[in-house]
Coordinates of C-alpha atoms and ligand atoms in Angstrom, one line a residue:
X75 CA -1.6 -40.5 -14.0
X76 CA -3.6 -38.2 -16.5
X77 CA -5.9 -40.3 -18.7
X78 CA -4.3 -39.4 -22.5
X79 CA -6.5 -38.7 -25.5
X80 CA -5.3 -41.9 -26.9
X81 CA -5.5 -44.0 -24.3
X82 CA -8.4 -46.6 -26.0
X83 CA -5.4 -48.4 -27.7
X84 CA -2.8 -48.6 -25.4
X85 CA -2.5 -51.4 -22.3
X86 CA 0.1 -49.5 -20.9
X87 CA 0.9 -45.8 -19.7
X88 CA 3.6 -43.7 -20.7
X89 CA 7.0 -44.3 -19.0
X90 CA 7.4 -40.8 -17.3
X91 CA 11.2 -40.7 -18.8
X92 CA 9.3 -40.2 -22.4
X93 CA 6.5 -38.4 -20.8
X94 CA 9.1 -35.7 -19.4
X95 CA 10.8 -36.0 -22.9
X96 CA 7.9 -35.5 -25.2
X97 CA 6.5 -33.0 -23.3
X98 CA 6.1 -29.3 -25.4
X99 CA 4.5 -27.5 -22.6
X100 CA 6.6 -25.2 -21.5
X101 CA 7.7 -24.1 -24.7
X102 CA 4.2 -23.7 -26.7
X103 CA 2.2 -22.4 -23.3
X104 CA 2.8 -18.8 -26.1
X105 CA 0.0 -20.3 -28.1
X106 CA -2.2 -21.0 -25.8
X107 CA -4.5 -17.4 -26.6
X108 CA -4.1 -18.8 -29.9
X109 CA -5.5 -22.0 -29.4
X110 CA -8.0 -20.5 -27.6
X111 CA -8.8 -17.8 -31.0
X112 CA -9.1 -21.0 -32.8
X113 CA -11.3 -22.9 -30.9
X114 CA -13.7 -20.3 -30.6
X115 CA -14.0 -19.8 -34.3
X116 CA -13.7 -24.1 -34.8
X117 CA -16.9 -24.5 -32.2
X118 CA -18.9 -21.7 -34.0
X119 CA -18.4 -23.5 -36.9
X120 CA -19.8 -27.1 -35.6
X121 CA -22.5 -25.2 -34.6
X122 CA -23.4 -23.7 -37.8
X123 CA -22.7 -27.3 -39.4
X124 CA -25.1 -28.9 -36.6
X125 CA -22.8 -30.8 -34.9
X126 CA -22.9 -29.0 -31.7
X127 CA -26.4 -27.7 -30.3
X128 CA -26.6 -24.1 -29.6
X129 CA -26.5 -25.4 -25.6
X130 CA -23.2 -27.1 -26.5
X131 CA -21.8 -24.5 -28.0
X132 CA -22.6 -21.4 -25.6
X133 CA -21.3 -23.8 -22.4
X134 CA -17.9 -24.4 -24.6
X135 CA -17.5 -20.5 -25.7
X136 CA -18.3 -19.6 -22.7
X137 CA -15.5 -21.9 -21.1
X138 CA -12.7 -21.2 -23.1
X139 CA -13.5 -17.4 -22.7
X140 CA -13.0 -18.4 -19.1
X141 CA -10.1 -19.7 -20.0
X142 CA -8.8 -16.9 -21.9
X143 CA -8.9 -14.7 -19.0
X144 CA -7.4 -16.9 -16.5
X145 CA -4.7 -17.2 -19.1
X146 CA -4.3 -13.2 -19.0
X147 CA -4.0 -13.2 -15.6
X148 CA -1.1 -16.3 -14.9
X149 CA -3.2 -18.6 -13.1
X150 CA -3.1 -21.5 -15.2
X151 CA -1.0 -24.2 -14.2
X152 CA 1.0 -25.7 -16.7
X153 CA 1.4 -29.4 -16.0
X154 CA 3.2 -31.1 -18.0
X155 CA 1.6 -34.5 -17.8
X156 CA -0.5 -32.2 -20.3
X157 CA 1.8 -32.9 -22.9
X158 CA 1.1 -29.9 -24.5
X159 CA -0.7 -26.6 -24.6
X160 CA -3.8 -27.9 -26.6
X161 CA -4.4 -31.0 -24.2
X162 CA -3.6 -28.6 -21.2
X163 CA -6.6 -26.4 -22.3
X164 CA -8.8 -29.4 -23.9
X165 CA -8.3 -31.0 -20.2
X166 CA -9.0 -27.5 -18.3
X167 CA -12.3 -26.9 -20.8
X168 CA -13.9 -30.6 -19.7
X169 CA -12.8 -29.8 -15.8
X170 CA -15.1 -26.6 -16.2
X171 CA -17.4 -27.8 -18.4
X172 CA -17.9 -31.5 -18.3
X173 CA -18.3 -34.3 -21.4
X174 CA -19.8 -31.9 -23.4
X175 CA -15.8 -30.5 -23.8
X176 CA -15.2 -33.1 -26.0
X177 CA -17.2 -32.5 -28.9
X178 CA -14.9 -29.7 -29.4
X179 CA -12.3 -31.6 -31.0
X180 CA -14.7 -33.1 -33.6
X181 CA -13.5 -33.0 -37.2
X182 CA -9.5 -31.5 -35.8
X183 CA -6.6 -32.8 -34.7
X184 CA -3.6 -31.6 -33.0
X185 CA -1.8 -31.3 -36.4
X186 CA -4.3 -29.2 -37.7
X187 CA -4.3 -27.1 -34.6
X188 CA -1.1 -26.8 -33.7
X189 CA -0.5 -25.3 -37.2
X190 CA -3.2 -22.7 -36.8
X191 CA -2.2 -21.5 -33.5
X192 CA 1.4 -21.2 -34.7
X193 CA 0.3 -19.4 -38.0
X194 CA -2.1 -17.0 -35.7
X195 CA 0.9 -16.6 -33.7
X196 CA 3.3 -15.4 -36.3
X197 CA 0.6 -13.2 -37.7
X198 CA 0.5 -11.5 -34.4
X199 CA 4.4 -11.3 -33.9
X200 CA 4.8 -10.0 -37.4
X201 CA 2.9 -7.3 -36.7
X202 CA 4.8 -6.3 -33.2
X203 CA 7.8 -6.6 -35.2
X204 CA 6.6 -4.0 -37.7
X205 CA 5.1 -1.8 -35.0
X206 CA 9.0 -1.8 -33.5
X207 CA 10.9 -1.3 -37.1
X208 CA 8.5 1.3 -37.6
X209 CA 9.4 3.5 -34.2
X210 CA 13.5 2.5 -34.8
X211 CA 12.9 4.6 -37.9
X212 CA 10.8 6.9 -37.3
X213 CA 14.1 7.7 -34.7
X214 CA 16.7 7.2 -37.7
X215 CA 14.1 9.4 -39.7
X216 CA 14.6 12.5 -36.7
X217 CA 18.1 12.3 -36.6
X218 CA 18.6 12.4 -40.1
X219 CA 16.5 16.0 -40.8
X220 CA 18.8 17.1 -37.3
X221 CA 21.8 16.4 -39.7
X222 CA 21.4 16.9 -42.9
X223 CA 24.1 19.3 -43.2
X224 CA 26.5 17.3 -40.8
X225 CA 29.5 16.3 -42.8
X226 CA 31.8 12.9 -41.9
X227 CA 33.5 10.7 -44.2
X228 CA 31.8 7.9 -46.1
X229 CA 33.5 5.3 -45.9
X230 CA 34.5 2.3 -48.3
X231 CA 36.7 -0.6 -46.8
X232 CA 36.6 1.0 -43.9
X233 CA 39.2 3.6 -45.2
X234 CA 37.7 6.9 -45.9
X235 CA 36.3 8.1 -49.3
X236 CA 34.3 10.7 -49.8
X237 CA 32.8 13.0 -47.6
X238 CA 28.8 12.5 -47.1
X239 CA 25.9 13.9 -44.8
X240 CA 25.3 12.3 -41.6
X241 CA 21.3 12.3 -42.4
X242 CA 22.3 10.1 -45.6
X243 CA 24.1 7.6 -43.9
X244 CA 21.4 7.6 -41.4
X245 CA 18.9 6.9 -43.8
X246 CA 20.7 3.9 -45.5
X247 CA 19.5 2.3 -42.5
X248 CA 16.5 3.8 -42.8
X249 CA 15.8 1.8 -46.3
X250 CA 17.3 -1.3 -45.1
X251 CA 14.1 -1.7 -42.3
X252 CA 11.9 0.1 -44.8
X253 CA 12.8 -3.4 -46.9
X254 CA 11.8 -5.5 -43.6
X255 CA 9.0 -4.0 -43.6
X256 CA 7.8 -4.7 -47.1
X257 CA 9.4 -8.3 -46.5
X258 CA 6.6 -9.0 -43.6
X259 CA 3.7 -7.4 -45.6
X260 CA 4.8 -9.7 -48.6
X261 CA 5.2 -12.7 -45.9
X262 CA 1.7 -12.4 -45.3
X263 CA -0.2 -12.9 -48.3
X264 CA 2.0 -15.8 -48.7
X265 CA 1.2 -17.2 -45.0
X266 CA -2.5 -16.0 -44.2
X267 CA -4.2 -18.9 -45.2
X268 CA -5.8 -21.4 -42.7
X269 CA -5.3 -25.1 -42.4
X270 CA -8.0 -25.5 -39.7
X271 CA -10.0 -28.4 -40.9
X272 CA -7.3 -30.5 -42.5
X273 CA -7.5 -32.7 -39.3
X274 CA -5.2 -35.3 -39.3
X275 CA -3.5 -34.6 -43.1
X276 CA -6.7 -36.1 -45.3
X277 CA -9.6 -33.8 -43.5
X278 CA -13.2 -35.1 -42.3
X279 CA -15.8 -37.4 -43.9
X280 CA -18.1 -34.9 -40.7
X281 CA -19.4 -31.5 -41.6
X282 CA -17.0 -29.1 -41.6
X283 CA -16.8 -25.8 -43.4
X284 CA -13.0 -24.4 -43.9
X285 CA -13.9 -21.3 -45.7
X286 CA -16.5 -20.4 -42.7
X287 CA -13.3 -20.7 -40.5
X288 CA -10.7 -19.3 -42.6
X289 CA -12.9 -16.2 -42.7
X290 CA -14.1 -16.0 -39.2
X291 CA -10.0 -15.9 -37.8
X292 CA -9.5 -12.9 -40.9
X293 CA -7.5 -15.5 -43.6
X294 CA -7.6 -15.1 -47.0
X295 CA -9.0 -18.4 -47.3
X296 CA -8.3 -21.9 -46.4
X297 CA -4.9 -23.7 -47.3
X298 CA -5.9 -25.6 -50.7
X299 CA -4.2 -28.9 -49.8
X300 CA -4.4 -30.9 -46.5
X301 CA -1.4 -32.6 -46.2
X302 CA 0.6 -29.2 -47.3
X303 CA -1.7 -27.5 -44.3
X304 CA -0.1 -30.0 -41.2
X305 CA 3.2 -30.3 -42.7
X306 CA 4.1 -27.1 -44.1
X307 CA 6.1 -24.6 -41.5
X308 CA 7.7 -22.5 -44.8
X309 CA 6.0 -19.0 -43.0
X310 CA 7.8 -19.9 -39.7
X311 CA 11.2 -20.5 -41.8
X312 CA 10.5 -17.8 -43.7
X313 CA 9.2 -15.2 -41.1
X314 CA 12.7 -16.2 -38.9
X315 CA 14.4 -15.4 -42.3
X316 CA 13.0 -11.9 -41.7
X317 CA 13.9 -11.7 -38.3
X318 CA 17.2 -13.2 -39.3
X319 CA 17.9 -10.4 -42.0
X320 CA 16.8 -7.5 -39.7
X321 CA 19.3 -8.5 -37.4
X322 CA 21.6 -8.2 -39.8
X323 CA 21.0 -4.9 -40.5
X324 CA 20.7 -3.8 -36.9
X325 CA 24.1 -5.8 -36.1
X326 CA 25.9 -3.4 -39.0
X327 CA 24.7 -0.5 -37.3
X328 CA 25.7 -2.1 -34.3
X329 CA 29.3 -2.9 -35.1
X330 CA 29.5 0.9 -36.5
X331 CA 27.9 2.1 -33.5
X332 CA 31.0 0.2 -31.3
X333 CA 33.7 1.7 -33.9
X334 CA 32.4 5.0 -33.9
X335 CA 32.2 5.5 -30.0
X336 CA 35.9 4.4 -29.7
X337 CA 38.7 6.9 -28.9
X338 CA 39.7 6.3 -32.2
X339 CA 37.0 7.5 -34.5
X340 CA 35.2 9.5 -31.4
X341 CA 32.0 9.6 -33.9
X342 CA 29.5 9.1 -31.1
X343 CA 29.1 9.2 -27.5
X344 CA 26.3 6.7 -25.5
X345 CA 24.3 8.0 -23.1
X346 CA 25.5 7.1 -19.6
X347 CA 22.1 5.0 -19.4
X348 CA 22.7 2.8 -22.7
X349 CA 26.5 1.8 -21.5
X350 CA 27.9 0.0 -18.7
X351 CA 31.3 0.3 -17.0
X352 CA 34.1 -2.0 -15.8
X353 CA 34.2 -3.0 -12.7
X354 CA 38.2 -3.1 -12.8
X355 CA 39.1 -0.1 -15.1
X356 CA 37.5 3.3 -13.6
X357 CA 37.7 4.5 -17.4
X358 CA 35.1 2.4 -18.9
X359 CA 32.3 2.9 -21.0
X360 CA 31.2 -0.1 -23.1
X361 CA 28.9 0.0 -25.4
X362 CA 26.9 -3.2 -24.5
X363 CA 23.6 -2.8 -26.4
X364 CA 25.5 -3.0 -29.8
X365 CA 27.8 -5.6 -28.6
X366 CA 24.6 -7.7 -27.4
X367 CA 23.3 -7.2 -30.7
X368 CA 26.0 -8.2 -32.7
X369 CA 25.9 -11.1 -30.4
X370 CA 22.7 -12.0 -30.8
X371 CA 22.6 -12.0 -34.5
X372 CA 24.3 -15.4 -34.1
X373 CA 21.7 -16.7 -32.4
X374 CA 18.7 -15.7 -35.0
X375 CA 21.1 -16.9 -38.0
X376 CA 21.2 -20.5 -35.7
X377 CA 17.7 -20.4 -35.9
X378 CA 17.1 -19.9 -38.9
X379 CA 19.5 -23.0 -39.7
X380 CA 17.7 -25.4 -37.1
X381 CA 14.4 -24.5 -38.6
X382 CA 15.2 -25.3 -42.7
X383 CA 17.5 -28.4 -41.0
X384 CA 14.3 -29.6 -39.1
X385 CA 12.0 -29.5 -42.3
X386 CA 15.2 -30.7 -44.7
X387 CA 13.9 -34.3 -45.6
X388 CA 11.1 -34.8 -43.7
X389 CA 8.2 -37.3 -45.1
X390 CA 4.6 -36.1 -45.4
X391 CA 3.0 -35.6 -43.6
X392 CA 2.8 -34.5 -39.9
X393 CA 5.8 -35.5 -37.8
X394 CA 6.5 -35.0 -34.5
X395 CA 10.2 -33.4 -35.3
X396 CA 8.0 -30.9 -36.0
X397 CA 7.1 -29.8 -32.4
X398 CA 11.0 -28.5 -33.0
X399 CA 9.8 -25.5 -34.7
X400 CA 9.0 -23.6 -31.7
X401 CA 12.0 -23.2 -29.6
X402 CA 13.9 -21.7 -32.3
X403 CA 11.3 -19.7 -33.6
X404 CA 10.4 -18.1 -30.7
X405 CA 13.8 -17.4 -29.9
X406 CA 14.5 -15.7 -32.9
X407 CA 11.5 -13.2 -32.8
X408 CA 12.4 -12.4 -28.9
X409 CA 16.0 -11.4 -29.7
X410 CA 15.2 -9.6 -32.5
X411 CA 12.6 -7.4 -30.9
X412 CA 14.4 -6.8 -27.8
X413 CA 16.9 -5.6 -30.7
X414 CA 15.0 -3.4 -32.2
X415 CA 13.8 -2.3 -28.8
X416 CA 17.3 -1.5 -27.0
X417 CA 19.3 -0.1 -30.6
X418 CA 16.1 2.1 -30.6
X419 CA 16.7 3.3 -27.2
X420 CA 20.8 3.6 -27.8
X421 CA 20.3 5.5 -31.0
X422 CA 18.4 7.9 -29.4
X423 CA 19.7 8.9 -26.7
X424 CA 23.3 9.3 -28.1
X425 CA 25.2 12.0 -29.0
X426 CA 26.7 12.7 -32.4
X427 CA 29.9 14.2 -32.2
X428 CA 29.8 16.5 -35.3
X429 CA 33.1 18.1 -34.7
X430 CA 34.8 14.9 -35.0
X431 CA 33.3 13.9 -38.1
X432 CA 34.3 17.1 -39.8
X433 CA 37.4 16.9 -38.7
X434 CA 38.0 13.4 -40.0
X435 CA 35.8 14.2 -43.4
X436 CA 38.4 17.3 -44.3
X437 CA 41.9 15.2 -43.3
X438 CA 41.6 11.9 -45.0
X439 CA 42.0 12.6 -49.2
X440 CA 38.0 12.6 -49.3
X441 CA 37.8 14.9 -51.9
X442 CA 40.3 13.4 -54.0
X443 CA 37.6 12.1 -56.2
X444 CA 36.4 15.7 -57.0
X445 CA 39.5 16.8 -58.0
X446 CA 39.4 14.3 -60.8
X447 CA 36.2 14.9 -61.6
X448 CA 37.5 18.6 -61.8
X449 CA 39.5 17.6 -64.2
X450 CA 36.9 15.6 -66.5
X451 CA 35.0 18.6 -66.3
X452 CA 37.7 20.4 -67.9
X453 CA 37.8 17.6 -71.1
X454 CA 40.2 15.4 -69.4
X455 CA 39.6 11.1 -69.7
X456 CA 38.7 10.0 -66.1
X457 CA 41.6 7.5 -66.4
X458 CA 44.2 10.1 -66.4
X459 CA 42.6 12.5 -64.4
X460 CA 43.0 9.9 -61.9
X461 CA 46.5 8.8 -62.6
X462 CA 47.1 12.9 -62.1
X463 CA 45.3 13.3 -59.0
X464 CA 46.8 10.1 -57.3
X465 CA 50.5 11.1 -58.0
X466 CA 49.3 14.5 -55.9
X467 CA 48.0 12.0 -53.4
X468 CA 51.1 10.4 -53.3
X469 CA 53.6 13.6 -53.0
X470 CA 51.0 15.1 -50.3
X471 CA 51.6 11.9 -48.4
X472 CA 55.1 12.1 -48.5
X473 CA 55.3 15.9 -47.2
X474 CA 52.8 15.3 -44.8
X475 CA 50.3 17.4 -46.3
X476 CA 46.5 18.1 -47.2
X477 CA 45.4 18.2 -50.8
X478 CA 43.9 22.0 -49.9
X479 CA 47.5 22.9 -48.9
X480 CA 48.6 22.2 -52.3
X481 CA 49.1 26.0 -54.0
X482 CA 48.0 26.7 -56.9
X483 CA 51.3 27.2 -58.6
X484 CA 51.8 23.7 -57.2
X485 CA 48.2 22.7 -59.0
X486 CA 49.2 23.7 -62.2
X487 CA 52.4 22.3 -62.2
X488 CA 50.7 18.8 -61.5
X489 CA 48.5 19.1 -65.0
X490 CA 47.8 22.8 -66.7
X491 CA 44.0 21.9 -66.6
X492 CA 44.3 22.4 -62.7
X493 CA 43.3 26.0 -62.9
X494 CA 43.4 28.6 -60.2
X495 CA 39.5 27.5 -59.2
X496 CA 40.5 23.9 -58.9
X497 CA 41.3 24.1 -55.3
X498 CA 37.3 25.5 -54.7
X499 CA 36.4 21.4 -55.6
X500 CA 38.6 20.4 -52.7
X501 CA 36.6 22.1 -50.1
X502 CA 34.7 19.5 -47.8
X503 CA 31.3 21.2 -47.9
X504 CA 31.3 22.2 -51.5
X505 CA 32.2 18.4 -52.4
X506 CA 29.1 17.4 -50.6
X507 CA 26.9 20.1 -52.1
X508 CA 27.7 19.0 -55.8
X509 CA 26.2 15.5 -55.4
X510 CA 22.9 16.2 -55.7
X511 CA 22.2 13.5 -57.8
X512 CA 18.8 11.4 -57.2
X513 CA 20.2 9.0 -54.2
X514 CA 23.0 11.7 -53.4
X515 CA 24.3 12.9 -50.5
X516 CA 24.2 16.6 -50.4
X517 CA 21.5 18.6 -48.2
X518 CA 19.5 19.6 -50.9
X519 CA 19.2 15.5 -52.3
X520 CA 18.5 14.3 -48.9
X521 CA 15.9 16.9 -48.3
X522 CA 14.0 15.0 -51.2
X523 CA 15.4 11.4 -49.5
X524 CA 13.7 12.6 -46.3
X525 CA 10.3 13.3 -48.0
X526 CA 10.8 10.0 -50.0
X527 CA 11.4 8.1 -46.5
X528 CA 8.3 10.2 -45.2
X529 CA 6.4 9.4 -48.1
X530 CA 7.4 5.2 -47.3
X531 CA 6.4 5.3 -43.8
X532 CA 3.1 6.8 -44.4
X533 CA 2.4 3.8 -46.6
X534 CA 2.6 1.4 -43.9
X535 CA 0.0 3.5 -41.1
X536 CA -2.6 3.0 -43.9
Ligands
LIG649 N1 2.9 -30.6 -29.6 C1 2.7 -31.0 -30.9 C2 3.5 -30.0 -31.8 O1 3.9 -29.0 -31.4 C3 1.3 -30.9 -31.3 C4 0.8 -31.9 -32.3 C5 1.0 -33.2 -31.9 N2 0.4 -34.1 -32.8 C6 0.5 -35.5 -32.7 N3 -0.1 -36.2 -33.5 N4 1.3 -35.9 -31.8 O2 3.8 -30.3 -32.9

């Protein structure tokens, strides 16, 4: 049996049932570089404050530097009579180093530290997660300027509506992880603050110097309030929130990215390397990455519910339910950035089948809407202009016909305001071309959205 840090008070030793039960180690082993970041910057600081001697100090730097590495390269064994990753290393740090180890914990607890590492941690992850929304759109960025003159119906309801470039649909994802973005750099100034020194919940009467620590790990500045620095996990909640709402945004493009490569809309084919087959129908192509996304979006969304569950009631300060933040955390940012990783990877490699889309753009009614408009143009209330053009809907549907096989005799017949250049506003292309409207779809709009979406992602390489 492994002596435990508390052992002074207790006569008897853990049963190994609530040993095996309490036991985080397999879980928060992630934080151990972490813990490690934070005791450096912890020891330096008991040195500055004369608690450790210069001696002291360089034998337990030096250790957990030791330590580092042989974390870097798998060769520490995580026992779980350890508890957890910050007795694991306090234990390793006295086997190197002897007695001298335990100075290190002077003036800290576990609550203190376990929040630090996992705030460290995040501030890490949230940075990965940016690095990978920024690639997905720099991809979504290249395919739009490909096809910004590629025309397919936009859709409302699912039904079609009015015809739009392929670059501006593209790019309404584009904004949507533009917005994730912005959500992480505003996460941060909310959750770079330090609660290193808090100890316990009510701090140290021993020297200890938060603002030395807080600056040394690059926070703005140590968390103002003790208690609120061991309890408080609103920046995990909140950054699983952003991973939460990313994966919404990649599961829509995900469940368009399944509709569109079916037989039925034929929008899209996968690359042979992003889909897998059946292994009873020879036909098969599945589009799995999407699927698996969709999928997994469940998953993030339960996270995000365990986490604001776990914290829902819960007394000042520290608790132990606490050590329930991890799992679902951790799950959530792995699934989202293997997202963001494999919808990358699908997006680019696929094929957008631009005949299709045109084809599907010029049958549906899409330019219904200008043929009103058409009609406004010519001093007619949009009300009736509609009433006009939907009874033309109507008889077209009945005869089994386009809107641009209507004749012009047939035009003017509908409404005398329908003038022989009315059929011109029914064209596909031309439709596109007259929204160019700030935010519009047609080429010469999205030309400016493309130098606007430029513009956004230089902001976030500075
Ligand atoms: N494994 C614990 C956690 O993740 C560390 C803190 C434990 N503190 C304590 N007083 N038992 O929350």
């Amino acid at each position: 049996m492994t002596r435990k840090a508390w052992d002074g008070r207790f006569k008897k030793q853990t049963d190994p049932i609530v040993e095996r039960f309490s036991a985080s180690i397999d879980v928060d082993a992630r934080l151990a570089q972490a813990d490690i970041e934070g005791s450096l910057a912890h020891a330096q600081m008991l040195q500055t404050c004369g608690i450790l001697t210069d001696a002291e100090h360089e034998a337990i730097a030096g250790g957990l530097r030791e330590l580092a590495e042989e974390f870097s390269r798998g060769e520490v064994i995580l026992d779980p009579a350890c508890e957890d990753i910050h007795m694991l290393i306090e234990r390793r740090l006295t086997e190197k180093i002897g007695e001298s180890a335990g100075k290190l914990h002077t003036g800290r607890s576990r609550n203190d530290q376990v929040a630090l590492d996992l705030r460290l941690w995040c501030r890490d992850t949230a940075g990965l997660l940016d690095t990978r929304l920024g690639s997905l759109q720099t991809v979504l960025l290249g395919l739009a300027q490909k096809h910004a003159e590629t025309l397919l119906p936009g859709y409302t309801h699912l039904q079609r509506a009015q015809p739009v470039t392929l670059a501006h649909h593209l790019l309404a994802y584009f904004w949507m992880f533009h917005r994730d973005r912005s959500r992480l750099a505003d996460w941060k100034r909310r959750a770079n603050y330090s609660p290193l020194g808090a100890a316990a919940m009510a701090g140290t009467s021993l020297p200890n110097d938060r603002e030395m620590t807080a600056r040394t790990l690059g926070f703005d500045g140590p968390i103002v309030n003790s208690m609120d620095a061991v309890s408080d996990r609103d920046f995990v909640a909140e950054l699983v929130f952003s991973c939460s709402l990313t994966m919404t945004h990649l599961s829509r493009m995900a469940e368009e990215a399944v509709l569109w490569s079916t037989a039925e809309f034929g929008f899209l084919t996968l690359d042979d390397s992003v889909a897998t087959g059946s292994s009873i129908m020879p036909q098969k192509k599945n589009p799995d990455v999407a699927e698996l996304t969709r999928g997994k979006f469940g998953r993030v969304q339960g996270d995000l519910v365990a986490l604001l569950s776990l914290l829902k009631a819960l007394p000042l300060s520290y608790m132990r339910d606490l050590q329930e933040d991890k799992p679902p955390l951790f799950d959530a940012v792995d699934s989202t950035l293997a997202c963001l990783e494999a919808m990358q990877r699908m997006l680019e490699t696929s094929t957008f089948n631009t005949a299709a889309m045109r084809r599907a753009a010029d049958d549906g009614f899409a330019t219904a809407t200008d043929l009103a408009e058409y009609l406004v143009r010519q001093g007619l209330a949009f009300r009736q202009a509609h009433e006009v053009v939907g009874k033309l809907v109507a008889r077209c549907l009945d005869e089994g016909r386009r809107l641009d096989e209507l004749t012009t005799d047939e035009l003017v017949d509908a409404h005398p305001l329908l003038k022989s250049d009315s059929a011109g506003v029914l064209n596909t292309q031309a439709s596109v071309q007259s929204r160019t409207l700030t935010g519009g779809p047609s080429p010469e709009a999205v030309h400016k959205q493309i130098e606007a979406a430029r513009a956004a992602l230089k902001v976030w390489e500075s």
